[in-house]
mmCIF file of C-alpha atoms in Angstrom:
data_model
loop_
_atom_site.group_PDB
_atom_site.id
_atom_site.type_symbol
_atom_site.label_atom_id
_atom_site.label_comp_id
_atom_site.label_asym_id
_atom_site.label_seq_id
_atom_site.Cartn_x
_atom_site.Cartn_y
_atom_site.Cartn_z
ATOM 1 C CA MET O 685 -0.002 -0.004 -0.002
ATOM 2 C CA LYS O 686 1.363 3.379 -1.033
ATOM 3 C CA GLN O 687 2.200 5.698 1.879
ATOM 4 C CA PRO O 688 0.829 9.244 1.918
ATOM 5 C CA PHE O 689 2.899 12.115 0.563
ATOM 6 C CA PRO O 690 5.453 12.982 3.313
ATOM 7 C CA PHE O 691 4.411 15.888 5.507
ATOM 8 C CA SER O 692 7.894 17.406 5.437
ATOM 9 C CA ALA O 693 7.950 17.391 1.626
ATOM 10 C CA ILE O 694 5.015 19.788 1.292
ATOM 11 C CA VAL O 695 6.359 22.990 -0.233
ATOM 12 C CA GLY O 696 5.555 26.219 1.627
ATOM 13 C CA GLN O 697 2.165 26.581 3.400
ATOM 14 C CA ASP O 698 4.113 27.004 6.636
ATOM 15 C CA GLU O 699 1.204 28.323 8.696
ATOM 16 C CA MET O 700 -0.983 25.351 7.738
ATOM 17 C CA LYS O 701 1.763 22.884 8.626
ATOM 18 C CA GLN O 702 2.479 24.684 11.901
ATOM 19 C CA ALA O 703 -1.209 24.571 12.893
ATOM 20 C CA MET O 704 -1.444 20.845 12.259
ATOM 21 C CA VAL O 705 1.729 20.111 14.188
ATOM 22 C CA LEU O 706 0.447 22.146 17.144
ATOM 23 C CA THR O 707 -2.750 20.078 17.295
ATOM 24 C CA ALA O 708 -0.615 16.931 17.258
ATOM 25 C CA ILE O 709 1.241 18.261 20.318
ATOM 26 C CA ASP O 710 -1.887 19.446 22.140
ATOM 27 C CA PRO O 711 -5.166 18.016 20.762
ATOM 28 C CA GLY O 712 -7.004 20.267 23.231
ATOM 29 C CA ILE O 713 -6.331 23.252 20.965
ATOM 30 C CA GLY O 714 -9.506 22.247 19.184
ATOM 31 C CA GLY O 715 -8.824 21.503 15.551
ATOM 32 C CA VAL O 716 -7.844 23.314 12.395
ATOM 33 C CA LEU O 717 -9.857 24.985 9.656
ATOM 34 C CA VAL O 718 -7.994 25.365 6.357
ATOM 35 C CA PHE O 719 -9.674 27.680 3.883
ATOM 36 C CA GLY O 720 -8.246 28.632 0.519
ATOM 37 C CA ASP O 721 -7.829 28.047 -3.186
ATOM 38 C CA ARG O 722 -8.422 24.659 -4.728
ATOM 39 C CA GLY O 723 -5.300 22.596 -5.335
ATOM 40 C CA THR O 724 -3.145 24.166 -2.629
ATOM 41 C CA GLY O 725 -2.374 20.988 -0.724
ATOM 42 C CA LYS O 726 -5.076 21.115 1.942
ATOM 43 C CA SER O 727 -6.132 17.476 1.628
ATOM 44 C CA THR O 728 -2.578 16.356 0.972
ATOM 45 C CA ALA O 729 -1.465 17.926 4.257
ATOM 46 C CA VAL O 730 -4.176 16.144 6.256
ATOM 47 C CA ARG O 731 -3.340 12.758 4.730
ATOM 48 C CA ALA O 732 0.351 13.433 5.276
ATOM 49 C CA LEU O 733 -0.381 14.228 8.917
ATOM 50 C CA ALA O 734 -1.796 10.722 9.311
ATOM 51 C CA GLY O 735 1.602 9.288 8.470
ATOM 52 C CA LEU O 736 3.279 11.599 10.926
ATOM 53 C CA LEU O 737 1.141 11.037 14.013
ATOM 54 C CA PRO O 738 2.560 8.788 16.726
ATOM 55 C CA PRO O 739 0.667 5.508 17.250
ATOM 56 C CA ILE O 740 -1.725 5.104 20.193
ATOM 57 C CA GLN O 741 -2.161 2.303 22.721
ATOM 58 C CA ALA O 742 -5.682 0.827 22.680
ATOM 59 C CA VAL O 743 -7.599 -2.217 23.874
ATOM 60 C CA GLU O 744 -7.669 -4.917 21.221
ATOM 61 C CA GLY O 745 -10.991 -5.016 19.398
ATOM 62 C CA CYS O 746 -12.418 -1.889 21.046
ATOM 63 C CA PRO O 747 -14.419 0.078 18.445
ATOM 64 C CA VAL O 748 -13.787 3.410 20.207
ATOM 65 C CA ASN O 749 -10.017 2.974 20.644
ATOM 66 C CA ALA O 750 -10.240 2.960 24.459
ATOM 67 C CA ALA O 751 -6.872 3.130 26.208
ATOM 68 C CA ARG O 752 -7.997 1.052 29.200
ATOM 69 C CA VAL O 753 -10.235 -1.994 29.508
ATOM 70 C CA GLU O 754 -12.517 -0.176 31.962
ATOM 71 C CA ASP O 755 -13.095 2.548 29.362
ATOM 72 C CA CYS O 756 -14.516 0.134 26.767
ATOM 73 C CA PRO O 757 -18.287 0.656 26.404
ATOM 74 C CA ALA O 758 -20.432 -2.230 27.618
ATOM 75 C CA TRP O 759 -22.352 -2.446 24.345
ATOM 76 C CA ALA O 760 -19.092 -3.259 22.523
ATOM 77 C CA ASN O 761 -18.753 -6.598 24.387
ATOM 78 C CA VAL O 762 -14.964 -6.389 24.265
ATOM 79 C CA THR O 763 -13.513 -9.554 25.795
ATOM 80 C CA SER O 764 -9.825 -8.977 25.195
ATOM 81 C CA THR O 765 -7.636 -7.309 27.814
ATOM 82 C CA THR O 766 -4.669 -7.036 25.485
ATOM 83 C CA ILE O 767 -3.308 -3.552 24.794
ATOM 84 C CA VAL O 768 -2.201 -3.136 21.211
ATOM 85 C CA THR O 769 -0.489 -0.382 19.276
ATOM 86 C CA ARG O 770 -2.427 1.053 16.370
ATOM 87 C CA PRO O 771 -2.063 4.138 14.147
ATOM 88 C CA THR O 772 -3.731 7.317 15.341
ATOM 89 C CA PRO O 773 -7.079 7.232 13.532
ATOM 90 C CA VAL O 774 -7.679 9.849 10.831
ATOM 91 C CA ILE O 775 -11.249 9.412 9.643
ATOM 92 C CA ASP O 776 -12.811 11.068 6.579
ATOM 93 C CA LEU O 777 -16.331 12.390 6.937
ATOM 94 C CA PRO O 778 -17.626 12.673 3.355
ATOM 95 C CA LEU O 779 -20.212 15.117 2.103
ATOM 96 C CA GLY O 780 -23.640 13.548 1.844
ATOM 97 C CA VAL O 781 -22.955 11.208 4.752
ATOM 98 C CA THR O 782 -26.043 10.060 6.635
ATOM 99 C CA GLU O 783 -26.628 10.745 10.309
ATOM 100 C CA ASP O 784 -26.661 6.990 10.995
ATOM 101 C CA ARG O 785 -23.240 6.648 9.394
ATOM 102 C CA VAL O 786 -21.870 9.440 11.587
ATOM 103 C CA VAL O 787 -23.285 8.503 15.001
ATOM 104 C CA GLY O 788 -23.902 4.779 14.478
ATOM 105 C CA ALA O 789 -27.131 2.828 14.258
ATOM 106 C CA LEU O 790 -28.848 -0.485 14.809
ATOM 107 C CA ASP O 791 -26.874 -3.334 13.276
ATOM 108 C CA ILE O 792 -29.480 -4.486 10.748
ATOM 109 C CA GLU O 793 -27.564 -7.601 9.701
ATOM 110 C CA ARG O 794 -27.387 -8.957 13.251
ATOM 111 C CA ALA O 795 -30.984 -8.015 13.877
ATOM 112 C CA LEU O 796 -32.155 -9.954 10.818
ATOM 113 C CA THR O 797 -29.852 -12.973 11.020
ATOM 114 C CA ARG O 798 -29.635 -13.501 14.784
ATOM 115 C CA GLY O 799 -32.577 -11.535 16.108
ATOM 116 C CA GLU O 800 -30.208 -9.517 18.300
ATOM 117 C CA LYS O 801 -30.457 -5.816 18.983
ATOM 118 C CA ALA O 802 -26.885 -4.532 18.612
ATOM 119 C CA PHE O 803 -25.197 -1.209 17.908
ATOM 120 C CA GLU O 804 -23.068 -0.649 14.819
ATOM 121 C CA PRO O 805 -20.570 2.150 15.627
ATOM 122 C CA GLY O 806 -20.298 5.109 13.279
ATOM 123 C CA LEU O 807 -17.523 7.426 12.185
ATOM 124 C CA LEU O 808 -17.470 9.268 15.541
ATOM 125 C CA ALA O 809 -16.546 6.047 17.344
ATOM 126 C CA ARG O 810 -13.722 5.348 14.914
ATOM 127 C CA ALA O 811 -12.407 8.910 15.237
ATOM 128 C CA ASN O 812 -12.191 8.833 19.041
ATOM 129 C CA ARG O 813 -8.632 9.761 20.196
ATOM 130 C CA GLY O 814 -7.768 10.739 16.635
ATOM 131 C CA TYR O 815 -8.710 13.136 13.860
ATOM 132 C CA LEU O 816 -11.973 13.692 12.001
ATOM 133 C CA TYR O 817 -11.399 15.259 8.602
ATOM 134 C CA ILE O 818 -14.122 17.010 6.576
ATOM 135 C CA ASP O 819 -13.231 18.221 3.114
ATOM 136 C CA GLU O 820 -15.501 21.009 1.845
ATOM 137 C CA VAL O 821 -16.752 21.447 5.392
ATOM 138 C CA ASN O 822 -18.610 24.612 4.382
ATOM 139 C CA LEU O 823 -20.921 22.474 2.206
ATOM 140 C CA LEU O 824 -21.867 20.092 4.996
ATOM 141 C CA GLU O 825 -25.600 19.691 5.622
ATOM 142 C CA ASP O 826 -26.959 21.683 8.563
ATOM 143 C CA HIS O 827 -28.237 18.726 10.576
ATOM 144 C CA ILE O 828 -24.800 17.074 10.412
ATOM 145 C CA VAL O 829 -23.204 20.348 11.500
ATOM 146 C CA ASP O 830 -25.570 20.532 14.484
ATOM 147 C CA LEU O 831 -24.693 16.974 15.413
ATOM 148 C CA LEU O 832 -20.964 17.656 15.249
ATOM 149 C CA LEU O 833 -21.360 20.793 17.363
ATOM 150 C CA ASP O 834 -23.075 18.800 20.105
ATOM 151 C CA VAL O 835 -20.465 16.075 20.137
ATOM 152 C CA ALA O 836 -17.522 18.477 19.871
ATOM 153 C CA GLN O 837 -18.814 20.334 22.932
ATOM 154 C CA SER O 838 -19.547 17.310 25.111
ATOM 155 C CA GLY O 839 -16.875 14.869 23.889
ATOM 156 C CA GLU O 840 -19.548 12.179 23.976
ATOM 157 C CA ASN O 841 -21.749 10.608 21.321
ATOM 158 C CA VAL O 842 -25.265 9.831 22.535
ATOM 159 C CA VAL O 843 -27.594 7.701 20.414
ATOM 160 C CA GLU O 844 -31.224 7.282 21.505
ATOM 161 C CA ARG O 845 -33.246 5.527 18.806
ATOM 162 C CA GLU O 846 -34.822 2.247 17.743
ATOM 163 C CA GLY O 847 -34.829 1.060 21.349
ATOM 164 C CA LEU O 848 -31.101 1.668 21.698
ATOM 165 C CA SER O 849 -29.559 3.894 24.353
ATOM 166 C CA ILE O 850 -25.872 4.200 23.568
ATOM 167 C CA ARG O 851 -23.117 6.460 24.861
ATOM 168 C CA HIS O 852 -19.447 6.456 24.042
ATOM 169 C CA ALA O 853 -16.496 8.798 24.123
ATOM 170 C CA ALA O 854 -15.981 10.846 20.982
ATOM 171 C CA ARG O 855 -13.006 13.137 21.495
ATOM 172 C CA PHE O 856 -11.236 14.007 18.301
ATOM 173 C CA VAL O 857 -9.376 16.809 16.581
ATOM 174 C CA LEU O 858 -11.644 18.299 13.950
ATOM 175 C CA VAL O 859 -9.904 19.278 10.722
ATOM 176 C CA GLY O 860 -11.944 20.987 8.030
ATOM 177 C CA SER O 861 -10.996 22.353 4.660
ATOM 178 C CA GLY O 862 -12.835 24.230 1.983
ATOM 179 C CA ASN O 863 -12.949 26.964 -0.593
ATOM 180 C CA PRO O 864 -14.657 30.141 0.702
ATOM 181 C CA GLU O 865 -15.907 30.936 -2.807
ATOM 182 C CA GLU O 866 -18.210 27.921 -2.563
ATOM 183 C CA GLY O 867 -19.944 29.030 0.633
ATOM 184 C CA GLU O 868 -19.366 30.305 4.135
ATOM 185 C CA LEU O 869 -19.158 28.253 7.290
ATOM 186 C CA ARG O 870 -21.814 28.641 9.977
ATOM 187 C CA PRO O 871 -20.459 30.841 12.801
ATOM 188 C CA GLN O 872 -21.268 28.210 15.424
ATOM 189 C CA LEU O 873 -19.048 25.640 13.722
ATOM 190 C CA LEU O 874 -16.405 28.221 12.807
ATOM 191 C CA ASP O 875 -15.946 29.049 16.486
ATOM 192 C CA ARG O 876 -15.375 25.368 17.309
ATOM 193 C CA PHE O 877 -12.152 25.279 15.327
ATOM 194 C CA GLY O 878 -9.224 26.226 17.518
ATOM 195 C CA LEU O 879 -7.068 27.444 14.656
ATOM 196 C CA SER O 880 -7.929 28.866 11.257
ATOM 197 C CA VAL O 881 -5.512 29.032 8.362
ATOM 198 C CA GLU O 882 -5.747 30.704 4.975
ATOM 199 C CA VAL O 883 -3.843 29.148 2.102
ATOM 200 C CA VAL O 884 -3.229 30.660 -1.326
ATOM 201 C CA SER O 885 -1.665 29.441 -4.526
ATOM 202 C CA PRO O 886 2.071 30.222 -4.761
ATOM 203 C CA ARG O 887 2.736 33.245 -6.971
ATOM 204 C CA ASP O 888 6.382 32.747 -7.862
ATOM 205 C CA ILE O 889 7.700 30.394 -10.504
ATOM 206 C CA GLU O 890 10.404 28.792 -8.321
ATOM 207 C CA THR O 891 7.903 27.596 -5.691
ATOM 208 C CA ARG O 892 5.489 26.229 -8.278
ATOM 209 C CA VAL O 893 8.314 24.394 -10.032
ATOM 210 C CA GLU O 894 9.415 22.845 -6.741
ATOM 211 C CA VAL O 895 5.853 21.648 -6.048
ATOM 212 C CA ILE O 896 5.717 20.006 -9.471
ATOM 213 C CA ARG O 897 9.176 18.477 -9.048
ATOM 214 C CA ARG O 898 8.358 16.848 -5.699
ATOM 215 C CA ARG O 899 4.956 15.593 -6.793
ATOM 216 C CA ASP O 900 6.459 14.097 -9.940
ATOM 217 C CA ALA O 901 9.193 12.403 -7.893
ATOM 218 C CA TYR O 902 6.589 10.989 -5.475
ATOM 219 C CA GLU O 903 4.581 9.469 -8.309
ATOM 220 C CA ASN O 904 7.396 8.271 -10.573
ATOM 221 C CA ASP O 905 10.347 7.647 -8.249
ATOM 222 C CA TYR O 906 8.393 6.651 -5.146
ATOM 223 C CA ASP O 907 10.979 4.589 -3.232
ATOM 224 C CA VAL O 908 13.810 7.074 -3.668
ATOM 225 C CA PHE O 909 11.512 9.958 -2.735
ATOM 226 C CA LEU O 910 10.411 8.260 0.505
ATOM 227 C CA ASP O 911 13.985 7.308 1.345
ATOM 228 C CA HIS O 912 14.870 10.989 1.045
ATOM 229 C CA TRP O 913 11.976 12.460 3.045
ATOM 230 C CA GLY O 914 11.241 9.599 5.465
ATOM 231 C CA PRO O 915 14.015 10.505 7.933
ATOM 232 C CA THR O 916 12.828 14.132 8.012
ATOM 233 C CA ASP O 917 9.325 13.005 8.920
ATOM 234 C CA THR O 918 10.758 10.670 11.557
ATOM 235 C CA ASP O 919 12.704 13.542 13.124
ATOM 236 C CA LEU O 920 9.591 15.696 13.127
ATOM 237 C CA GLN O 921 7.594 12.930 14.808
ATOM 238 C CA ALA O 922 10.277 12.630 17.502
ATOM 239 C CA THR O 923 10.120 16.389 18.090
ATOM 240 C CA ILE O 924 6.333 16.212 18.470
ATOM 241 C CA LEU O 925 6.658 13.419 21.038
ATOM 242 C CA ALA O 926 9.291 15.366 22.975
ATOM 243 C CA ALA O 927 7.055 18.447 22.937
ATOM 244 C CA ARG O 928 4.150 16.434 24.353
ATOM 245 C CA VAL O 929 6.347 15.374 27.257
ATOM 246 C CA ALA O 930 7.651 18.903 27.857
ATOM 247 C CA LEU O 931 4.271 20.645 27.579
ATOM 248 C CA PRO O 932 2.976 20.091 31.170
ATOM 249 C CA GLY O 933 6.153 21.502 32.699
ATOM 250 C CA LEU O 934 6.313 24.603 30.537
ATOM 251 C CA GLU O 935 6.405 27.886 32.442
ATOM 252 C CA THR O 936 3.702 30.457 31.661
ATOM 253 C CA PRO O 937 4.525 33.922 33.039
ATOM 254 C CA ASP O 938 1.673 36.177 34.167
ATOM 255 C CA SER O 939 2.825 38.724 31.611
ATOM 256 C CA VAL O 940 1.864 36.286 28.834
ATOM 257 C CA LEU O 941 -1.638 35.907 30.282
ATOM 258 C CA HIS O 942 -1.916 39.687 30.319
ATOM 259 C CA ASP O 943 -0.760 39.846 26.694
ATOM 260 C CA CYS O 944 -3.371 37.296 25.645
ATOM 261 C CA ALA O 945 -6.188 39.261 27.277
ATOM 262 C CA ALA O 946 -4.943 42.633 26.004
ATOM 263 C CA LEU O 947 -4.683 41.378 22.440
ATOM 264 C CA CYS O 948 -8.175 39.865 22.433
ATOM 265 C CA ILE O 949 -9.687 43.024 23.918
ATOM 266 C CA ALA O 950 -7.939 45.140 21.295
ATOM 267 C CA LEU O 951 -9.348 42.900 18.567
ATOM 268 C CA GLY O 952 -12.828 42.824 20.103
ATOM 269 C CA SER O 953 -13.093 39.048 20.018
ATOM 270 C CA ASP O 954 -16.248 37.613 21.627
ATOM 271 C CA GLY O 955 -16.040 35.456 24.729
ATOM 272 C CA LEU O 956 -12.849 34.039 26.168
ATOM 273 C CA ARG O 957 -12.232 31.198 23.728
ATOM 274 C CA GLY O 958 -9.773 33.395 21.852
ATOM 275 C CA GLU O 959 -7.471 33.887 24.848
ATOM 276 C CA LEU O 960 -7.655 30.239 25.850
ATOM 277 C CA THR O 961 -6.831 28.966 22.371
ATOM 278 C CA LEU O 962 -4.124 31.575 21.856
ATOM 279 C CA LEU O 963 -2.389 30.507 25.049
ATOM 280 C CA ARG O 964 -2.666 26.767 24.317
ATOM 281 C CA ALA O 965 -1.292 27.203 20.815
ATOM 282 C CA ALA O 966 1.562 29.405 22.057
ATOM 283 C CA ARG O 967 2.453 26.841 24.725
ATOM 284 C CA ALA O 968 2.462 24.044 22.157
ATOM 285 C CA LEU O 969 4.745 26.075 19.905
ATOM 286 C CA ALA O 970 7.100 26.834 22.805
ATOM 287 C CA ALA O 971 7.251 23.120 23.642
ATOM 288 C CA PHE O 972 7.914 22.311 19.984
ATOM 289 C CA GLU O 973 10.831 24.750 19.955
ATOM 290 C CA GLY O 974 12.200 23.381 23.233
ATOM 291 C CA ALA O 975 11.776 26.693 25.057
ATOM 292 C CA PRO O 976 11.526 26.591 28.893
ATOM 293 C CA ALA O 977 8.702 29.158 28.938
ATOM 294 C CA VAL O 978 6.140 30.635 26.605
ATOM 295 C CA GLY O 979 6.838 34.195 25.493
ATOM 296 C CA ARG O 980 5.718 36.976 23.217
ATOM 297 C CA SER O 981 7.453 35.499 20.185
ATOM 298 C CA HIS O 982 5.224 32.438 20.469
ATOM 299 C CA LEU O 983 2.089 34.575 20.836
ATOM 300 C CA ARG O 984 3.040 36.568 17.734
ATOM 301 C CA ALA O 985 3.585 33.381 15.732
ATOM 302 C CA VAL O 986 0.205 31.802 16.522
ATOM 303 C CA ALA O 987 -2.037 34.870 16.965
ATOM 304 C CA PRO O 988 -3.260 34.996 13.319
ATOM 305 C CA SER O 989 -4.260 31.314 13.353
ATOM 306 C CA ALA O 990 -5.902 31.508 16.784
ATOM 307 C CA LEU O 991 -7.805 34.762 16.340
ATOM 308 C CA ARG O 992 -8.556 35.661 12.707
ATOM 309 C CA HIS O 993 -11.824 33.668 12.626
ATOM 310 C CA ARG O 994 -13.100 35.116 15.912
ATOM 311 C CA LEU O 995 -13.371 38.739 14.845
ATOM 312 C CA ARG O 996 -16.593 40.591 14.259
ATOM 313 C CA ARG O 997 -16.992 42.062 10.815
ATOM 314 C CA ASP O 998 -16.225 45.755 10.755
ATOM 315 C CA PRO O 999 -17.912 47.476 7.768
ATOM 316 C CA LEU O 1000 -15.645 50.498 8.259
ATOM 317 C CA ASP O 1001 -12.462 48.446 8.089
ATOM 318 C CA GLU O 1002 -11.695 47.154 4.613
ATOM 319 C CA ALA O 1003 -8.644 45.211 5.765
ATOM 320 C CA GLY O 1004 -9.040 41.467 6.047
ATOM 321 C CA SER O 1005 -9.081 39.688 9.393
ATOM 322 C CA THR O 1006 -5.472 38.592 8.983
ATOM 323 C CA ALA O 1007 -4.360 42.186 8.467
ATOM 324 C CA ARG O 1008 -6.395 43.320 11.481
ATOM 325 C CA VAL O 1009 -4.764 40.706 13.708
ATOM 326 C CA ALA O 1010 -1.300 41.599 12.402
ATOM 327 C CA ARG O 1011 -1.942 45.288 13.086
ATOM 328 C CA GLN O 1012 -3.023 44.700 16.681
ATOM 329 C CA VAL O 1013 -0.206 42.243 17.314
ATOM 330 C CA SER O 1014 2.320 44.876 16.252
ATOM 331 C CA GLU O 1015 0.707 47.448 18.573
ATOM 332 C CA VAL O 1016 -0.063 45.319 21.644
ATOM 333 C CA LEU O 1017 2.971 43.004 21.545
ATOM 334 C CA SER O 1018 5.537 45.544 20.346
#
């Protein structure tokens, strides 16, 4: 089976790659929204991330990837106590998917052949402790969006239908991508993404040539290409693991908390989710860089991703949200 395009071999799109690495270090950041032109590597980056993520420890045969036997749901009837290593799940949620496919439903085959009432897990069960990826997320049907909002908030999937009463953990990093020209995202779902990234097509010839060169090498000289980029991905994975270990012990000065609040007030962001996400992302970046404490340089680096999608529209300000964040960052964090 052909491996995904190496994450490290993606040309440019540094902010998108940084955002995805940060969620791999701290899944609590809350996911990534990647909006931009078609053909700019959005889907490629998500699939490449799957090859980069460290494996997880899970109970053998558990449909929700539980880490401990006592966390396996009773309806799953898991009999094994063996802990196995499996890849971090990265599950695609396609457009047009049914609600039953997402949350799970009555296992019709078992009901008809054995007369048993059993639950067939859906995509949310498979995505637990991993990633849920939605391409063209802005075109997702409203009732599926509502469902995802509920689960993303509670971290639990609840199914009450057809005589079934099922609950199971559903904690995942939500990654969405789309083209804003094809439709906007509902504000409720937009706010659920921790980080938001804008990607554009490269404008210079050298970058475009390098993209073509690497893609051609991946398709036509596959083994040599992976031999070249595999070690770089391995090093990046090791750095992510080290950052996860370092993250809890990272120092957070009070001055950084003050900077987070001051920046969000200056930008007029609603609620406190902006500050919380900004701080988490900055801490993850500091851990990734091996710094002993989070500082202003980390806040500057992640502020656009953490805050650009939380701003109210200002009809008197023609600058885009990215420019507005950059302007306030230069004033508040000078």
